[in-house]
Amino acid sequence: MRAIILSAQGGPEVLEYVERPDPVPGDGEVVIDVAASGVNFIDIYHRSGAYALDLPSSIGSEGAGTVSAVGPGVEGVAVGDTVAWANVIGSYAEKAVAPADRVVPVPEGVSAEVAAAAMLQGMTAHYLTHSTHEVREGDRVLIHAGAGGMGQLLIQLAKLKGAKVYTTVSTSEKEKLAREAGADEVLRYDDFVEPLRRSIDVVYDGVGKTTFDGGLEVLRPRGLMALYGAASGPVPPVDPQILNRQGSLFLTRPTLIHHIADREELLWRASDLFGWIAAGRLRISVSHRYPLAEARRAHEDLAGRRTTGKLLLIP
């Protein structure tokens, strides 16, 4: 099979397109013929060295496809099933191996490509709006980067729960996409603080360094900053007294893995997502599809913020 591997961490040039032996499932594992693999910022963090990996390593944390082999002890998953997964490294490949208890069934009415595009960002949007801060009718929510794949999902889920949604974007083209996703008000990154000062219940910030300080200024007293990413770079160390001075604010740095560690929770989040997609209540925007061999270009485009919506690699 063909796959992308890392022998070193660094820029996009370290992504190697190579031939490797077909994987064989071990105890409790399944092998999947990959239909599509999602491209995410966590992959850039793995590639760059921001997140440690034992090298050489495969890469890619999300995908969907058809089960082609099952290992000993596997129950509930069979050859021929369409499944999807997230937070299992190795999806940048023609075949992936995953623990059977980490894959979820993809229902009829949801394509494998859409499932691959929905898993990591969709379940992240789910836990942010249902667990980190359970959005309620009338909440005032600020979502940064509203035109990106993650931003569009967060906007839609917040609107499903009855929130008034504000978002930030960088261009008129991206403003159009954010409004199509359902945003009530769209602002620019350099002009969101004054219109929103001390009025927002929760800020969902996946941008990080360039938006964090302004996000604290727009929160109401006892509001919540949910910092779930760092697309513009990591946030410098924070003096907790800032949270006091700004109104007894709450700050959290959540991540998906701790919100799907239990299989029941994993199935709950995935089932909700696929149900909304099948019913037409949640739209997954796939903006770019790249051949697997062009993983470097996909990383360059994502890091350069030249894209909107979801990016997929197609083996």
PDB file of N, CA and C in Angstrom, residues 194-270:
ATOM      1  N   GLU A 194     -14.433  45.994  20.628  1.00  0.00           N
ATOM      2  CA  GLU A 194     -15.311  47.083  21.083  1.00  0.00           C
ATOM      3  C   GLU A 194     -16.800  46.779  20.885  1.00  0.00           C
ATOM      4  N   PRO A 195     -17.226  46.246  19.743  1.00  0.00           N
ATOM      5  CA  PRO A 195     -18.656  45.966  19.593  1.00  0.00           C
ATOM      6  C   PRO A 195     -19.191  44.917  20.582  1.00  0.00           C
ATOM      7  N   LEU A 196     -18.298  44.062  21.108  1.00  0.00           N
ATOM      8  CA  LEU A 196     -18.757  42.938  21.925  1.00  0.00           C
ATOM      9  C   LEU A 196     -18.300  43.015  23.384  1.00  0.00           C
ATOM     10  N   ARG A 197     -17.600  44.051  23.760  1.00  0.00           N
ATOM     11  CA  ARG A 197     -16.957  44.112  25.072  1.00  0.00           C
ATOM     12  C   ARG A 197     -17.903  43.718  26.202  1.00  0.00           C
ATOM     13  N   ARG A 198     -17.460  42.740  27.010  1.00  0.00           N
ATOM     14  CA  ARG A 198     -18.138  42.266  28.231  1.00  0.00           C
ATOM     15  C   ARG A 198     -19.601  41.863  27.975  1.00  0.00           C
ATOM     16  N   SER A 199     -19.850  41.238  26.832  1.00  0.00           N
ATOM     17  CA  SER A 199     -21.227  40.852  26.518  1.00  0.00           C
ATOM     18  C   SER A 199     -21.387  39.389  26.120  1.00  0.00           C
ATOM     19  N   ILE A 200     -20.295  38.637  26.009  1.00  0.00           N
ATOM     20  CA  ILE A 200     -20.330  37.290  25.436  1.00  0.00           C
ATOM     21  C   ILE A 200     -20.292  36.239  26.550  1.00  0.00           C
ATOM     22  N   ASP A 201     -21.139  35.219  26.405  1.00  0.00           N
ATOM     23  CA  ASP A 201     -21.185  34.140  27.401  1.00  0.00           C
ATOM     24  C   ASP A 201     -20.028  33.159  27.249  1.00  0.00           C
ATOM     25  N   VAL A 202     -19.680  32.806  26.018  1.00  0.00           N
ATOM     26  CA  VAL A 202     -18.592  31.855  25.782  1.00  0.00           C
ATOM     27  C   VAL A 202     -17.881  32.217  24.487  1.00  0.00           C
ATOM     28  N   VAL A 203     -16.552  32.144  24.514  1.00  0.00           N
ATOM     29  CA  VAL A 203     -15.721  32.323  23.326  1.00  0.00           C
ATOM     30  C   VAL A 203     -15.128  30.969  22.967  1.00  0.00           C
ATOM     31  N   TYR A 204     -15.317  30.551  21.725  1.00  0.00           N
ATOM     32  CA  TYR A 204     -14.680  29.346  21.198  1.00  0.00           C
ATOM     33  C   TYR A 204     -13.529  29.802  20.304  1.00  0.00           C
ATOM     34  N   ASP A 205     -12.304  29.580  20.776  1.00  0.00           N
ATOM     35  CA  ASP A 205     -11.123  30.134  20.112  1.00  0.00           C
ATOM     36  C   ASP A 205     -10.183  29.015  19.672  1.00  0.00           C
ATOM     37  N   GLY A 206     -10.127  28.774  18.358  1.00  0.00           N
ATOM     38  CA  GLY A 206      -9.165  27.840  17.795  1.00  0.00           C
ATOM     39  C   GLY A 206      -8.017  28.552  17.099  1.00  0.00           C
ATOM     40  N   VAL A 207      -7.992  29.892  17.186  1.00  0.00           N
ATOM     41  CA  VAL A 207      -6.946  30.683  16.527  1.00  0.00           C
ATOM     42  C   VAL A 207      -5.754  30.867  17.454  1.00  0.00           C
ATOM     43  N   GLY A 208      -6.018  31.236  18.717  1.00  0.00           N
ATOM     44  CA  GLY A 208      -4.945  31.259  19.703  1.00  0.00           C
ATOM     45  C   GLY A 208      -4.271  32.599  19.891  1.00  0.00           C
ATOM     46  N   LYS A 209      -3.013  32.681  19.574  1.00  0.00           N
ATOM     47  CA  LYS A 209      -2.149  33.800  19.938  1.00  0.00           C
ATOM     48  C   LYS A 209      -2.725  35.169  19.571  1.00  0.00           C
ATOM     49  N   THR A 210      -3.260  35.317  18.366  1.00  0.00           N
ATOM     50  CA  THR A 210      -3.668  36.645  17.896  1.00  0.00           C
ATOM     51  C   THR A 210      -5.062  37.057  18.358  1.00  0.00           C
ATOM     52  N   THR A 211      -5.861  36.149  18.875  1.00  0.00           N
ATOM     53  CA  THR A 211      -7.235  36.472  19.267  1.00  0.00           C
ATOM     54  C   THR A 211      -7.502  36.309  20.754  1.00  0.00           C
ATOM     55  N   PHE A 212      -6.598  35.673  21.471  1.00  0.00           N
ATOM     56  CA  PHE A 212      -6.869  35.295  22.857  1.00  0.00           C
ATOM     57  C   PHE A 212      -7.142  36.492  23.756  1.00  0.00           C
ATOM     58  N   ASP A 213      -6.272  37.490  23.754  1.00  0.00           N
ATOM     59  CA  ASP A 213      -6.443  38.633  24.656  1.00  0.00           C
ATOM     60  C   ASP A 213      -7.764  39.357  24.382  1.00  0.00           C
ATOM     61  N   GLY A 214      -8.085  39.562  23.115  1.00  0.00           N
ATOM     62  CA  GLY A 214      -9.349  40.207  22.780  1.00  0.00           C
ATOM     63  C   GLY A 214     -10.540  39.383  23.210  1.00  0.00           C
ATOM     64  N   GLY A 215     -10.392  38.069  23.132  1.00  0.00           N
ATOM     65  CA  GLY A 215     -11.474  37.198  23.570  1.00  0.00           C
ATOM     66  C   GLY A 215     -11.792  37.360  25.041  1.00  0.00           C
ATOM     67  N   LEU A 216     -10.783  37.529  25.869  1.00  0.00           N
ATOM     68  CA  LEU A 216     -11.024  37.754  27.297  1.00  0.00           C
ATOM     69  C   LEU A 216     -11.769  39.075  27.526  1.00  0.00           C
ATOM     70  N   GLU A 217     -11.497  40.071  26.707  1.00  0.00           N
ATOM     71  CA  GLU A 217     -12.124  41.378  26.893  1.00  0.00           C
ATOM     72  C   GLU A 217     -13.609  41.384  26.524  1.00  0.00           C
ATOM     73  N   VAL A 218     -14.031  40.478  25.667  1.00  0.00           N
ATOM     74  CA  VAL A 218     -15.442  40.494  25.265  1.00  0.00           C
ATOM     75  C   VAL A 218     -16.320  39.629  26.171  1.00  0.00           C
ATOM     76  N   LEU A 219     -15.712  38.827  27.037  1.00  0.00           N
ATOM     77  CA  LEU A 219     -16.515  37.960  27.906  1.00  0.00           C
ATOM     78  C   LEU A 219     -17.216  38.761  28.989  1.00  0.00           C
ATOM     79  N   ARG A 220     -18.442  38.393  29.272  1.00  0.00           N
ATOM     80  CA  ARG A 220     -19.161  38.958  30.420  1.00  0.00           C
ATOM     81  C   ARG A 220     -18.524  38.427  31.698  1.00  0.00           C
ATOM     82  N   PRO A 221     -18.782  39.063  32.844  1.00  0.00           N
ATOM     83  CA  PRO A 221     -18.300  38.490  34.108  1.00  0.00           C
ATOM     84  C   PRO A 221     -18.748  37.041  34.247  1.00  0.00           C
ATOM     85  N   ARG A 222     -17.819  36.195  34.641  1.00  0.00           N
ATOM     86  CA  ARG A 222     -18.009  34.756  34.819  1.00  0.00           C
ATOM     87  C   ARG A 222     -18.248  34.031  33.493  1.00  0.00           C
ATOM     88  N   GLY A 223     -17.857  34.662  32.383  1.00  0.00           N
ATOM     89  CA  GLY A 223     -17.925  33.999  31.086  1.00  0.00           C
ATOM     90  C   GLY A 223     -16.787  33.000  30.924  1.00  0.00           C
ATOM     91  N   LEU A 224     -16.869  32.197  29.865  1.00  0.00           N
ATOM     92  CA  LEU A 224     -15.918  31.099  29.650  1.00  0.00           C
ATOM     93  C   LEU A 224     -15.140  31.289  28.358  1.00  0.00           C
ATOM     94  N   MET A 225     -13.827  31.181  28.446  1.00  0.00           N
ATOM     95  CA  MET A 225     -12.956  31.110  27.279  1.00  0.00           C
ATOM     96  C   MET A 225     -12.592  29.644  27.044  1.00  0.00           C
ATOM     97  N   ALA A 226     -13.034  29.085  25.912  1.00  0.00           N
ATOM     98  CA  ALA A 226     -12.695  27.716  25.538  1.00  0.00           C
ATOM     99  C   ALA A 226     -11.646  27.794  24.430  1.00  0.00           C
ATOM    100  N   LEU A 227     -10.402  27.642  24.801  1.00  0.00           N
ATOM    101  CA  LEU A 227      -9.272  27.728  23.871  1.00  0.00           C
ATOM    102  C   LEU A 227      -8.966  26.307  23.397  1.00  0.00           C
ATOM    103  N   TYR A 228      -9.408  25.973  22.183  1.00  0.00           N
ATOM    104  CA  TYR A 228      -9.291  24.587  21.734  1.00  0.00           C
ATOM    105  C   TYR A 228      -8.252  24.397  20.633  1.00  0.00           C
ATOM    106  N   GLY A 229      -7.561  25.468  20.225  1.00  0.00           N
ATOM    107  CA  GLY A 229      -6.561  25.352  19.178  1.00  0.00           C
ATOM    108  C   GLY A 229      -5.651  26.552  19.141  1.00  0.00           C
ATOM    109  N   ALA A 230      -4.685  26.520  18.212  1.00  0.00           N
ATOM    110  CA  ALA A 230      -3.678  27.586  18.148  1.00  0.00           C
ATOM    111  C   ALA A 230      -3.217  27.777  16.711  1.00  0.00           C
ATOM    112  N   ALA A 231      -4.156  28.051  15.809  1.00  0.00           N
ATOM    113  CA  ALA A 231      -3.826  28.182  14.396  1.00  0.00           C
ATOM    114  C   ALA A 231      -2.841  29.313  14.129  1.00  0.00           C
ATOM    115  N   SER A 232      -2.875  30.374  14.951  1.00  0.00           N
ATOM    116  CA  SER A 232      -1.961  31.505  14.758  1.00  0.00           C
ATOM    117  C   SER A 232      -0.714  31.398  15.632  1.00  0.00           C
ATOM    118  N   GLY A 233      -0.603  30.333  16.389  1.00  0.00           N
ATOM    119  CA  GLY A 233       0.513  30.150  17.304  1.00  0.00           C
ATOM    120  C   GLY A 233       0.025  29.983  18.733  1.00  0.00           C
ATOM    121  N   PRO A 234       0.854  29.398  19.591  1.00  0.00           N
ATOM    122  CA  PRO A 234       0.440  29.155  20.979  1.00  0.00           C
ATOM    123  C   PRO A 234       0.272  30.442  21.773  1.00  0.00           C
ATOM    124  N   VAL A 235      -0.673  30.428  22.694  1.00  0.00           N
ATOM    125  CA  VAL A 235      -0.894  31.560  23.590  1.00  0.00           C
ATOM    126  C   VAL A 235       0.225  31.583  24.636  1.00  0.00           C
ATOM    127  N   PRO A 236       0.851  32.744  24.871  1.00  0.00           N
ATOM    128  CA  PRO A 236       1.884  32.814  25.908  1.00  0.00           C
ATOM    129  C   PRO A 236       1.299  32.507  27.291  1.00  0.00           C
ATOM    130  N   PRO A 237       2.158  32.220  28.275  1.00  0.00           N
ATOM    131  CA  PRO A 237       1.669  31.956  29.625  1.00  0.00           C
ATOM    132  C   PRO A 237       0.756  33.081  30.125  1.00  0.00           C
ATOM    133  N   VAL A 238      -0.291  32.690  30.857  1.00  0.00           N
ATOM    134  CA  VAL A 238      -1.316  33.628  31.308  1.00  0.00           C
ATOM    135  C   VAL A 238      -1.247  33.784  32.823  1.00  0.00           C
ATOM    136  N   ASP A 239      -1.263  35.019  33.296  1.00  0.00           N
ATOM    137  CA  ASP A 239      -1.354  35.299  34.731  1.00  0.00           C
ATOM    138  C   ASP A 239      -2.800  35.087  35.170  1.00  0.00           C
ATOM    139  N   PRO A 240      -3.082  34.149  36.062  1.00  0.00           N
ATOM    140  CA  PRO A 240      -4.470  33.911  36.477  1.00  0.00           C
ATOM    141  C   PRO A 240      -5.168  35.157  37.019  1.00  0.00           C
ATOM    142  N   GLN A 241      -4.415  36.145  37.487  1.00  0.00           N
ATOM    143  CA  GLN A 241      -5.047  37.361  37.988  1.00  0.00           C
ATOM    144  C   GLN A 241      -5.806  38.116  36.890  1.00  0.00           C
ATOM    145  N   ILE A 242      -5.416  37.888  35.629  1.00  0.00           N
ATOM    146  CA  ILE A 242      -6.162  38.504  34.519  1.00  0.00           C
ATOM    147  C   ILE A 242      -7.610  38.044  34.538  1.00  0.00           C
ATOM    148  N   LEU A 243      -7.826  36.770  34.831  1.00  0.00           N
ATOM    149  CA  LEU A 243      -9.195  36.238  34.881  1.00  0.00           C
ATOM    150  C   LEU A 243      -9.986  36.910  35.993  1.00  0.00           C
ATOM    151  N   ASN A 244      -9.330  37.197  37.091  1.00  0.00           N
ATOM    152  CA  ASN A 244      -9.970  37.897  38.206  1.00  0.00           C
ATOM    153  C   ASN A 244     -10.364  39.317  37.780  1.00  0.00           C
ATOM    154  N   ARG A 245      -9.397  40.040  37.224  1.00  0.00           N
ATOM    155  CA  ARG A 245      -9.642  41.437  36.865  1.00  0.00           C
ATOM    156  C   ARG A 245     -10.720  41.587  35.795  1.00  0.00           C
ATOM    157  N   GLN A 246     -10.818  40.623  34.908  1.00  0.00           N
ATOM    158  CA  GLN A 246     -11.790  40.704  33.819  1.00  0.00           C
ATOM    159  C   GLN A 246     -13.194  40.269  34.232  1.00  0.00           C
ATOM    160  N   GLY A 247     -13.354  39.822  35.492  1.00  0.00           N
ATOM    161  CA  GLY A 247     -14.691  39.480  35.968  1.00  0.00           C
ATOM    162  C   GLY A 247     -14.865  38.037  36.375  1.00  0.00           C
ATOM    163  N   SER A 248     -13.866  37.466  37.051  1.00  0.00           N
ATOM    164  CA  SER A 248     -13.942  36.065  37.503  1.00  0.00           C
ATOM    165  C   SER A 248     -14.232  35.127  36.329  1.00  0.00           C
ATOM    166  N   LEU A 249     -13.433  35.289  35.287  1.00  0.00           N
ATOM    167  CA  LEU A 249     -13.629  34.485  34.080  1.00  0.00           C
ATOM    168  C   LEU A 249     -13.154  33.053  34.286  1.00  0.00           C
ATOM    169  N   PHE A 250     -13.662  32.171  33.431  1.00  0.00           N
ATOM    170  CA  PHE A 250     -13.217  30.780  33.395  1.00  0.00           C
ATOM    171  C   PHE A 250     -12.410  30.565  32.111  1.00  0.00           C
ATOM    172  N   LEU A 251     -11.343  29.780  32.214  1.00  0.00           N
ATOM    173  CA  LEU A 251     -10.493  29.460  31.069  1.00  0.00           C
ATOM    174  C   LEU A 251     -10.262  27.957  31.043  1.00  0.00           C
ATOM    175  N   THR A 252     -10.472  27.337  29.873  1.00  0.00           N
ATOM    176  CA  THR A 252     -10.199  25.915  29.727  1.00  0.00           C
ATOM    177  C   THR A 252      -9.485  25.671  28.412  1.00  0.00           C
ATOM    178  N   ARG A 253      -8.637  24.651  28.395  1.00  0.00           N
ATOM    179  CA  ARG A 253      -7.936  24.228  27.175  1.00  0.00           C
ATOM    180  C   ARG A 253      -8.285  22.755  26.920  1.00  0.00           C
ATOM    181  N   PRO A 254      -9.475  22.507  26.360  1.00  0.00           N
ATOM    182  CA  PRO A 254      -9.935  21.126  26.189  1.00  0.00           C
ATOM    183  C   PRO A 254      -9.390  20.492  24.919  1.00  0.00           C
ATOM    184  N   THR A 255      -9.489  19.185  24.857  1.00  0.00           N
ATOM    185  CA  THR A 255      -9.118  18.456  23.652  1.00  0.00           C
ATOM    186  C   THR A 255     -10.042  17.258  23.485  1.00  0.00           C
ATOM    187  N   LEU A 256     -10.161  16.800  22.246  1.00  0.00           N
ATOM    188  CA  LEU A 256     -11.161  15.780  21.920  1.00  0.00           C
ATOM    189  C   LEU A 256     -10.937  14.465  22.647  1.00  0.00           C
ATOM    190  N   ILE A 257      -9.690  14.043  22.774  1.00  0.00           N
ATOM    191  CA  ILE A 257      -9.421  12.698  23.275  1.00  0.00           C
ATOM    192  C   ILE A 257     -10.059  12.444  24.645  1.00  0.00           C
ATOM    193  N   HIS A 258     -10.142  13.485  25.471  1.00  0.00           N
ATOM    194  CA  HIS A 258     -10.717  13.314  26.801  1.00  0.00           C
ATOM    195  C   HIS A 258     -12.245  13.327  26.786  1.00  0.00           C
ATOM    196  N   HIS A 259     -12.830  13.608  25.623  1.00  0.00           N
ATOM    197  CA  HIS A 259     -14.286  13.656  25.508  1.00  0.00           C
ATOM    198  C   HIS A 259     -14.845  12.483  24.713  1.00  0.00           C
ATOM    199  N   ILE A 260     -13.960  11.568  24.271  1.00  0.00           N
ATOM    200  CA  ILE A 260     -14.417  10.349  23.598  1.00  0.00           C
ATOM    201  C   ILE A 260     -13.682   9.122  24.128  1.00  0.00           C
ATOM    202  N   ALA A 261     -13.059   9.255  25.309  1.00  0.00           N
ATOM    203  CA  ALA A 261     -12.293   8.134  25.872  1.00  0.00           C
ATOM    204  C   ALA A 261     -13.199   6.948  26.175  1.00  0.00           C
ATOM    205  N   ASP A 262     -14.413   7.232  26.590  1.00  0.00           N
ATOM    206  CA  ASP A 262     -15.403   6.188  26.863  1.00  0.00           C
ATOM    207  C   ASP A 262     -16.154   5.873  25.566  1.00  0.00           C
ATOM    208  N   ARG A 263     -16.317   4.585  25.243  1.00  0.00           N
ATOM    209  CA  ARG A 263     -16.952   4.239  23.973  1.00  0.00           C
ATOM    210  C   ARG A 263     -18.395   4.742  23.898  1.00  0.00           C
ATOM    211  N   GLU A 264     -19.112   4.714  25.001  1.00  0.00           N
ATOM    212  CA  GLU A 264     -20.479   5.219  24.968  1.00  0.00           C
ATOM    213  C   GLU A 264     -20.513   6.699  24.592  1.00  0.00           C
ATOM    214  N   GLU A 265     -19.557   7.471  25.104  1.00  0.00           N
ATOM    215  CA  GLU A 265     -19.498   8.889  24.768  1.00  0.00           C
ATOM    216  C   GLU A 265     -19.104   9.080  23.306  1.00  0.00           C
ATOM    217  N   LEU A 266     -18.162   8.267  22.820  1.00  0.00           N
ATOM    218  CA  LEU A 266     -17.777   8.308  21.412  1.00  0.00           C
ATOM    219  C   LEU A 266     -18.987   8.049  20.516  1.00  0.00           C
ATOM    220  N   LEU A 267     -19.745   7.000  20.825  1.00  0.00           N
ATOM    221  CA  LEU A 267     -20.903   6.657  20.000  1.00  0.00           C
ATOM    222  C   LEU A 267     -21.987   7.725  20.090  1.00  0.00           C
ATOM    223  N   TRP A 268     -22.172   8.321  21.269  1.00  0.00           N
ATOM    224  CA  TRP A 268     -23.168   9.390  21.433  1.00  0.00           C
ATOM    225  C   TRP A 268     -22.839  10.568  20.516  1.00  0.00           C
ATOM    226  N   ARG A 269     -21.593  11.010  20.545  1.00  0.00           N
ATOM    227  CA  ARG A 269     -21.225  12.180  19.744  1.00  0.00           C
ATOM    228  C   ARG A 269     -21.300  11.860  18.247  1.00  0.00           C
ATOM    229  N   ALA A 270     -20.783  10.709  17.835  1.00  0.00           N
ATOM    230  CA  ALA A 270     -20.820  10.360  16.414  1.00  0.00           C
ATOM    231  C   ALA A 270     -22.246  10.144  15.935  1.00  0.00           C
TER     232      ALA A 270
END
